[in-house]
């Protein structure tokens, strides 16, 4: 229930937060739901900004940061950031659209994940940290 089906490649990008879907509108009858598609610009270990700044999500991106692309199979055009996509269903009782609240939460989570940087970099950096910490007075030091 309340699922969105995606092609394998699109799902891979989705689970790795390479793109996000911003919920825009839904109808009262529960049949159409419109979202805005956004490629997530990936931060690098060198990117830094104050926590009070609002990150930008450029509307002109037409591919993932490492060159991944998605296409509209009807128009055969690349899907670009800022493009609106509408999900249509015939029976909202038997095949409901995703819950609005879950889409909003996913929209927030994907933006946070995109600001963290590439998954591979994060995992490698995390593996480099020692697993135990030893108390050394007011400061903590890594136990080697």
Coordinates of N, CA and C in Angstrom, one line a residue:
X1 N 0.8 -1.2 0.0 CA 0.0 0.0 0.0 C 0.9 1.2 0.0
X2 N 0.4 2.3 -0.6 CA 1.0 3.6 -0.6 C 2.5 3.6 -1.2
X3 N 2.7 2.8 -2.2 CA 4.0 2.6 -2.7 C 4.1 3.3 -4.1
X4 N 5.4 3.6 -4.5 CA 5.6 4.1 -5.8 C 6.5 3.1 -6.5
X5 N 6.2 2.7 -7.7 CA 7.0 1.7 -8.4 C 8.0 2.5 -9.3
X6 N 9.2 2.1 -9.3 CA 10.2 2.7 -10.1 C 11.0 1.7 -10.9
X7 N 11.6 2.1 -12.0 CA 12.5 1.2 -12.7 C 13.7 1.0 -11.8
X8 N 14.5 -0.1 -12.1 CA 15.6 -0.4 -11.3 C 16.6 0.7 -11.1
X9 N 17.0 1.3 -12.2 CA 18.0 2.4 -12.1 C 17.4 3.6 -11.3
X10 N 16.2 3.9 -11.6 CA 15.6 5.1 -10.8 C 15.5 4.7 -9.3
X11 N 15.2 3.5 -9.0 CA 15.2 3.1 -7.6 C 16.5 3.2 -7.0
X12 N 17.6 2.8 -7.7 CA 18.9 2.9 -7.2 C 19.3 4.4 -6.9
X13 N 18.9 5.3 -7.8 CA 19.2 6.7 -7.5 C 18.4 7.2 -6.3
X14 N 17.1 6.7 -6.2 CA 16.2 7.1 -5.1 C 16.8 6.7 -3.8
X15 N 17.1 5.4 -3.7 CA 17.6 4.9 -2.4 C 18.9 5.5 -1.9
X16 N 19.7 6.0 -2.9 CA 21.0 6.6 -2.6 C 20.8 8.2 -2.5
X17 N 19.6 8.6 -2.5 CA 19.3 10.1 -2.4 C 19.9 10.9 -3.5
X18 N 20.0 10.4 -4.7 CA 20.5 11.1 -5.8 C 19.5 12.1 -6.4
X19 N 18.2 11.8 -6.1 CA 17.1 12.7 -6.5 C 16.1 12.7 -5.4
X20 N 15.2 13.7 -5.3 CA 14.2 13.8 -4.4 C 12.9 14.2 -5.1
X21 N 11.8 13.8 -4.5 CA 10.5 14.2 -5.0 C 9.8 15.1 -4.0
X22 N 9.6 16.4 -4.4 CA 8.9 17.3 -3.5 C 7.4 17.3 -3.8
X23 N 6.6 16.9 -2.8 CA 5.2 16.9 -3.0 C 4.6 18.4 -3.2
X24 N 3.8 18.5 -4.3 CA 3.3 19.8 -4.7 C 1.8 19.9 -4.5
X25 N 1.1 19.0 -5.0 CA -0.4 19.0 -4.9 C -1.0 17.7 -5.0
X26 N -2.2 17.5 -4.4 CA -3.0 16.3 -4.5 C -4.4 16.7 -4.6
X27 N -5.2 15.8 -5.2 CA -6.6 16.2 -5.4 C -7.4 15.6 -4.2
X28 N -8.6 16.1 -4.1 CA -9.5 15.7 -3.1 C -10.0 14.2 -3.3
X29 N -10.1 13.8 -4.5 CA -10.6 12.4 -4.8 C -9.4 11.4 -4.7
X30 N -8.2 11.8 -4.4 CA -7.1 10.9 -4.2 C -6.5 10.3 -5.5
X31 N -6.9 10.8 -6.7 CA -6.4 10.1 -7.9 C -5.2 10.7 -8.4
X32 N -5.0 12.0 -8.7 CA -3.7 12.5 -9.1 C -2.9 13.1 -8.0
X33 N -1.6 13.0 -8.1 CA -0.7 13.5 -7.1 C 0.5 14.1 -7.9
X34 N 0.8 15.4 -7.6 CA 1.9 16.0 -8.4 C 3.1 16.3 -7.5
X35 N 4.2 15.9 -8.0 CA 5.5 16.1 -7.3 C 6.4 16.9 -8.2
X36 N 7.4 17.5 -7.6 CA 8.5 18.1 -8.4 C 9.8 17.3 -8.2
X37 N 10.4 17.0 -9.3 CA 11.6 16.2 -9.3 C 12.8 17.1 -9.1
X38 N 13.8 16.7 -8.3 CA 15.0 17.4 -8.0 C 16.2 16.5 -8.0
X39 N 17.2 16.7 -8.8 CA 18.5 16.0 -8.7 C 19.1 16.7 -7.5
X40 N 19.7 15.9 -6.6 CA 20.3 16.4 -5.4 C 21.8 16.6 -5.7
X41 N 22.2 17.9 -5.6 CA 23.7 18.2 -5.7 C 24.4 17.6 -4.5
X42 N 25.4 16.8 -4.8 CA 26.1 16.1 -3.7 C 27.2 17.0 -3.2
X43 N 27.3 17.1 -1.9 CA 28.3 17.9 -1.2 C 29.6 17.1 -1.3
X44 N 30.7 17.8 -1.1 CA 32.0 17.1 -1.0 C 32.5 17.4 0.4
X45 N 33.6 16.7 0.7 CA 34.2 16.9 2.0 C 34.7 18.4 2.2
X46 N 34.8 19.1 1.1 CA 35.3 20.5 1.2 C 34.2 21.5 1.2
X47 N 33.0 21.1 1.0 CA 31.9 22.0 1.0 C 31.6 22.4 2.5
X48 N 31.3 23.6 2.7 CA 31.0 24.1 4.1 C 30.1 25.3 4.0
X49 N 29.1 25.4 4.8 CA 28.2 26.5 4.9 C 27.6 26.6 6.2
X50 N 27.3 27.9 6.6 CA 26.6 28.0 8.0 C 25.3 27.3 8.0
X51 N 25.0 26.8 9.2 CA 23.8 26.0 9.4 C 22.5 26.8 9.2
X52 N 22.7 28.1 9.2 CA 21.5 29.0 9.0 C 21.2 29.3 7.6
X53 N 22.1 28.9 6.7 CA 21.9 29.1 5.2 C 21.0 28.1 4.7
X54 N 20.2 28.4 3.7 CA 19.3 27.5 3.0 C 20.0 27.0 1.8
X55 N 20.3 25.7 1.7 CA 21.0 25.2 0.5 C 20.2 25.4 -0.8
X56 N 20.9 25.6 -1.9 CA 20.3 25.7 -3.2 C 20.1 24.4 -3.9
X57 N 19.0 24.3 -4.6 CA 18.8 23.1 -5.5 C 18.5 23.6 -6.8
X58 N 19.5 23.8 -7.7 CA 19.3 24.4 -9.0 C 18.3 23.7 -9.8
X59 N 17.5 24.5 -10.5 CA 16.4 23.9 -11.4 C 16.9 23.5 -12.8
X60 N 18.2 23.7 -13.0 CA 18.7 23.4 -14.4 C 19.5 22.1 -14.5
X61 N 19.6 21.3 -13.4 CA 20.3 20.1 -13.4 C 19.5 19.0 -14.2
X62 N 20.2 18.4 -15.2 CA 19.5 17.3 -15.9 C 20.1 16.0 -15.8
X63 N 21.0 15.9 -14.8 CA 21.6 14.6 -14.5 C 22.1 14.6 -13.0
X64 N 22.4 13.4 -12.5 CA 22.9 13.2 -11.2 C 24.4 13.7 -11.2
X65 N 24.9 14.0 -10.0 CA 26.3 14.5 -10.0 C 27.3 13.7 -10.7
X66 N 27.2 12.4 -10.7 CA 28.1 11.5 -11.4 C 27.7 11.1 -12.8
X67 N 26.8 11.8 -13.4 CA 26.4 11.6 -14.7 C 25.1 10.7 -14.9
X68 N 24.5 10.2 -13.9 CA 23.3 9.4 -14.1 C 22.2 10.2 -14.6
X69 N 21.4 9.6 -15.4 CA 20.3 10.3 -16.1 C 19.0 9.4 -16.0
X70 N 17.9 10.1 -16.0 CA 16.6 9.5 -16.1 C 15.8 10.1 -17.2
X71 N 15.0 9.3 -17.9 CA 14.3 9.8 -19.1 C 12.8 9.6 -18.9
X72 N 12.0 10.5 -19.5 CA 10.6 10.4 -19.6 C 10.4 9.4 -20.9
X73 N 9.8 8.3 -20.6 CA 9.7 7.3 -21.8 C 8.7 7.7 -22.8
X74 N 7.8 8.6 -22.5 CA 6.8 9.1 -23.5 C 7.4 10.1 -24.4
X75 N 8.2 11.1 -23.8 CA 8.8 12.2 -24.6 C 10.2 11.9 -25.0
X76 N 10.8 10.9 -24.4 CA 12.2 10.5 -24.6 C 13.2 11.7 -24.3
X77 N 12.7 12.6 -23.4 CA 13.6 13.7 -22.9 C 14.1 13.4 -21.5
X78 N 15.3 13.9 -21.2 CA 15.8 13.8 -19.9 C 14.9 14.5 -18.9
X79 N 14.8 13.9 -17.7 CA 14.1 14.5 -16.6 C 15.0 15.4 -15.9
X80 N 14.7 16.7 -15.8 CA 15.5 17.7 -15.2 C 14.9 18.2 -13.8
X81 N 15.8 18.7 -13.0 CA 15.4 19.3 -11.7 C 14.3 20.4 -12.0
X82 N 13.3 20.4 -11.1 CA 12.2 21.4 -11.2 C 11.1 20.9 -12.1
X83 N 11.2 19.7 -12.8 CA 10.1 19.2 -13.6 C 9.0 18.6 -12.7
X84 N 7.8 18.9 -13.1 CA 6.7 18.3 -12.4 C 6.3 17.0 -13.0
X85 N 6.0 16.1 -12.1 CA 5.5 14.7 -12.5 C 4.2 14.4 -11.7
X86 N 3.2 14.0 -12.5 CA 1.9 13.7 -11.9 C 1.7 12.2 -11.9
X87 N 1.4 11.6 -10.8 CA 1.0 10.2 -10.6 C -0.5 10.2 -10.8
X88 N -1.0 9.3 -11.6 CA -2.5 9.1 -11.8 C -2.9 7.7 -11.5
X89 N -4.0 7.5 -10.8 CA -4.5 6.2 -10.5 C -6.0 6.2 -10.7
X90 N -6.6 5.1 -11.0 CA -8.0 5.0 -11.2 C -8.8 4.7 -9.9
X91 N -8.2 3.8 -9.0 CA -8.9 3.4 -7.8 C -8.1 3.7 -6.6
X92 N -8.3 4.9 -5.9 CA -7.5 5.2 -4.8 C -7.8 4.3 -3.5
X93 N -8.8 3.5 -3.5 CA -9.1 2.6 -2.4 C -8.2 1.4 -2.6
X94 N -8.2 0.8 -3.8 CA -7.5 -0.5 -4.0 C -6.0 -0.2 -4.2
X95 N -5.7 0.9 -4.9 CA -4.3 1.2 -5.2 C -4.0 2.7 -4.8
X96 N -3.9 2.9 -3.5 CA -3.7 4.3 -3.0 C -2.4 4.9 -3.4
X97 N -2.4 6.2 -3.6 CA -1.1 6.9 -3.9 C -0.3 7.0 -2.5
X98 N 1.0 7.3 -2.6 CA 1.8 7.4 -1.4 C 1.1 8.5 -0.5
X99 N 1.3 8.2 0.8 CA 0.8 9.2 1.8 C 1.6 10.5 1.7
X100 N 0.8 11.6 1.7 CA 1.4 12.9 1.6 C 2.5 13.1 2.7
X101 N 2.2 12.7 3.9 CA 3.1 12.9 5.0 C 4.4 12.1 4.8
X102 N 4.3 10.9 4.2 CA 5.5 10.2 3.9 C 6.4 10.8 2.8
X103 N 5.7 11.3 1.8 CA 6.4 12.0 0.7 C 7.1 13.3 1.3
X104 N 6.5 14.0 2.1 CA 7.1 15.2 2.7 C 8.3 14.8 3.6
X105 N 8.2 13.7 4.4 CA 9.3 13.3 5.2 C 10.5 12.8 4.3
X106 N 10.1 12.1 3.2 CA 11.2 11.6 2.3 C 11.9 12.8 1.6
X107 N 11.1 13.8 1.3 CA 11.6 15.0 0.6 C 12.7 15.7 1.6
X108 N 12.4 15.8 2.8 CA 13.3 16.3 3.8 C 14.5 15.4 4.0
X109 N 14.3 14.2 4.1 CA 15.4 13.2 4.4 C 16.4 13.2 3.2
X110 N 15.8 13.2 2.0 CA 16.7 13.2 0.8 C 17.6 14.4 0.7
X111 N 17.0 15.6 1.1 CA 17.8 16.8 1.0 C 18.9 16.8 2.1
X112 N 18.6 16.2 3.2 CA 19.6 16.1 4.3 C 20.7 15.2 3.8
X113 N 20.3 14.0 3.2 CA 21.3 13.0 2.7 C 22.2 13.7 1.6
X114 N 21.6 14.5 0.8 CA 22.3 15.1 -0.3 C 23.4 16.1 0.2
X115 N 23.1 16.7 1.3 CA 24.0 17.7 1.9 C 25.1 17.0 2.7
X116 N 24.9 15.7 3.0 CA 26.0 15.0 3.7 C 27.1 14.6 2.8
X117 N 26.9 14.5 1.5 CA 27.9 14.1 0.6 C 27.7 12.7 0.1
X118 N 28.6 12.3 -0.8 CA 28.5 11.0 -1.4 C 28.6 9.9 -0.3
X119 N 27.7 8.9 -0.5 CA 27.7 7.8 0.5 C 29.0 7.1 0.6
X120 N 29.7 6.9 -0.5 CA 31.0 6.2 -0.5 C 32.0 6.9 0.4
X121 N 32.1 8.2 0.3 CA 33.0 9.0 1.0 C 32.7 8.9 2.5
X122 N 31.4 9.0 2.9 CA 31.0 9.0 4.3 C 31.3 7.6 4.9
X123 N 31.0 6.5 4.1 CA 31.3 5.2 4.7 C 32.8 5.0 4.9
X124 N 33.6 5.5 3.9 CA 35.1 5.3 4.1 C 35.6 6.1 5.3
X125 N 35.1 7.3 5.4 CA 35.6 8.1 6.6 C 35.2 7.5 7.9
X126 N 34.0 6.9 8.0 CA 33.5 6.3 9.2 C 34.3 5.1 9.5
X127 N 34.7 4.3 8.5 CA 35.5 3.1 8.8 C 36.9 3.5 9.3
X128 N 37.4 4.7 9.1 CA 38.7 5.1 9.5 C 38.7 5.5 11.0
X129 N 37.5 5.7 11.6 CA 37.5 6.1 13.0 C 37.7 4.9 13.9
X130 N 38.5 5.1 15.0 CA 38.6 4.0 16.0 C 37.3 3.6 16.6
X131 N 37.1 2.4 17.1 CA 35.8 2.0 17.6 C 35.6 2.3 19.1
X132 N 36.7 2.7 19.8 CA 36.5 2.9 21.2 C 37.1 4.3 21.6
X133 N 36.5 4.9 22.6 CA 36.9 6.2 23.1 C 37.3 6.0 24.6
X134 N 38.4 6.6 25.0 CA 38.8 6.5 26.3 C 38.7 7.9 27.0
X135 N 38.2 8.0 28.2 CA 38.0 9.3 28.8 C 39.4 9.8 29.3
X136 N 39.7 11.0 29.0 CA 41.0 11.6 29.4 C 40.8 13.0 30.0
X137 N 40.0 13.0 31.1 CA 39.7 14.3 31.8 C 38.6 15.0 31.0
X138 N 38.7 16.3 30.8 CA 37.7 17.0 30.1 C 37.6 16.8 28.6
X139 N 38.6 16.2 28.1 CA 38.6 15.9 26.6 C 38.6 14.4 26.4
X140 N 38.1 14.0 25.3 CA 38.1 12.6 25.0 C 39.1 12.3 23.9
X141 N 39.8 11.2 23.9 CA 40.8 10.9 22.9 C 40.5 9.5 22.4
X142 N 40.8 9.3 21.1 CA 40.5 8.0 20.5 C 41.5 7.0 21.1
X143 N 41.0 5.9 21.4 CA 41.8 4.8 21.9 C 42.3 4.0 20.7
X144 N 43.6 3.8 20.6 CA 44.2 3.2 19.4 C 44.6 1.7 19.8

